[in-house]
Amino acid sequence: MIAPFTARLPMQLHLSTWPEVETYLARSKAILIPIGSTEQHGPNGLLGTDALCPEIIARRVGDEAGILVGPTFNVGQAQHHMSFPGTITLRPSTMIASMVDWAQSLARHGFERIYWLNGHGGNIATITAAFSEIYHGVSFDRSGANHPPLRCSLRNWWEVPGVTQYLFPDHIKSAELDPSIAPSGRFYDAVDYRRRFPDGRIGSDPSQASIEAGEKIVTMAVKGVIAEFKQFAAS
Ligand SMILES: [Zn+2]
């Protein structure tokens, strides 16, 4: 038997057409953007970990709750990881400018609530500065109050290696970890970081990660994000 045709909208922006986005905007003005980093994650962590974690959660959030998910902003503040091959970073000014352009593009189409689901602690200060830049744009505009309100929200999704192991079990890497729990402390530039943390880890023990733990964490995170997003969208 042929499966019945269902007119279900894809919940990812890059898999949607413009008429589908127009249809979505008629019922919601809120969108979720995963935001992360492409950076070293120690000898057995994937470079995409900080972008993949929020993306994995966001996709499920989209499917379970009919929330539109934008493309992942997958390069962030990673200068201190630049002594490790594969890391890509943006200057704070570049990241702020890009986030402003993303937000203004979405606002131009009628989006009024942008929920940024962040996967990298190093991004927080710059994301907050970008929000300020976005609001400056609105406040400086003389038409001011005649504009629909544009609001941004930041929710951090902290590094949970088990989450990526859950989604890409074929890509689990193993490495001899010595010491098993990495040292912690302050750091400055990329050379300083590598000198203090030779295998890339700070205070973490990735051997505690597992597929089961990752699945549980994703399920919990999806529930929490859906509830928070709905509140934000209605605010
Ligand atoms: Zn990170």
Short mmCIF file of C-alpha atoms in Angstrom, two decimals, residues 48 56 63 101 121 173 184 194 230:
data_model
loop_
_atom_site.label_atom_id
_atom_site.label_comp_id
_atom_site.label_asym_id
_atom_site.label_seq_id
_atom_site.Cartn_x
_atom_site.Cartn_y
_atom_site.Cartn_z
CA GLY A 48 31.62 20.06 15.65
CA ILE A 56 20.47 17.82 17.51
CA ASP A 63 9.73 17.88 14.88
CA ASP A 101 22.48 40.47 9.71
CA GLY A 121 30.43 28.87 26.71
CA LYS A 173 36.69 8.11 18.77
CA SER A 184 41.61 23.43 34.99
CA ARG A 194 47.91 24.59 24.43
CA LYS A 230 6.68 28.51 23.82
#
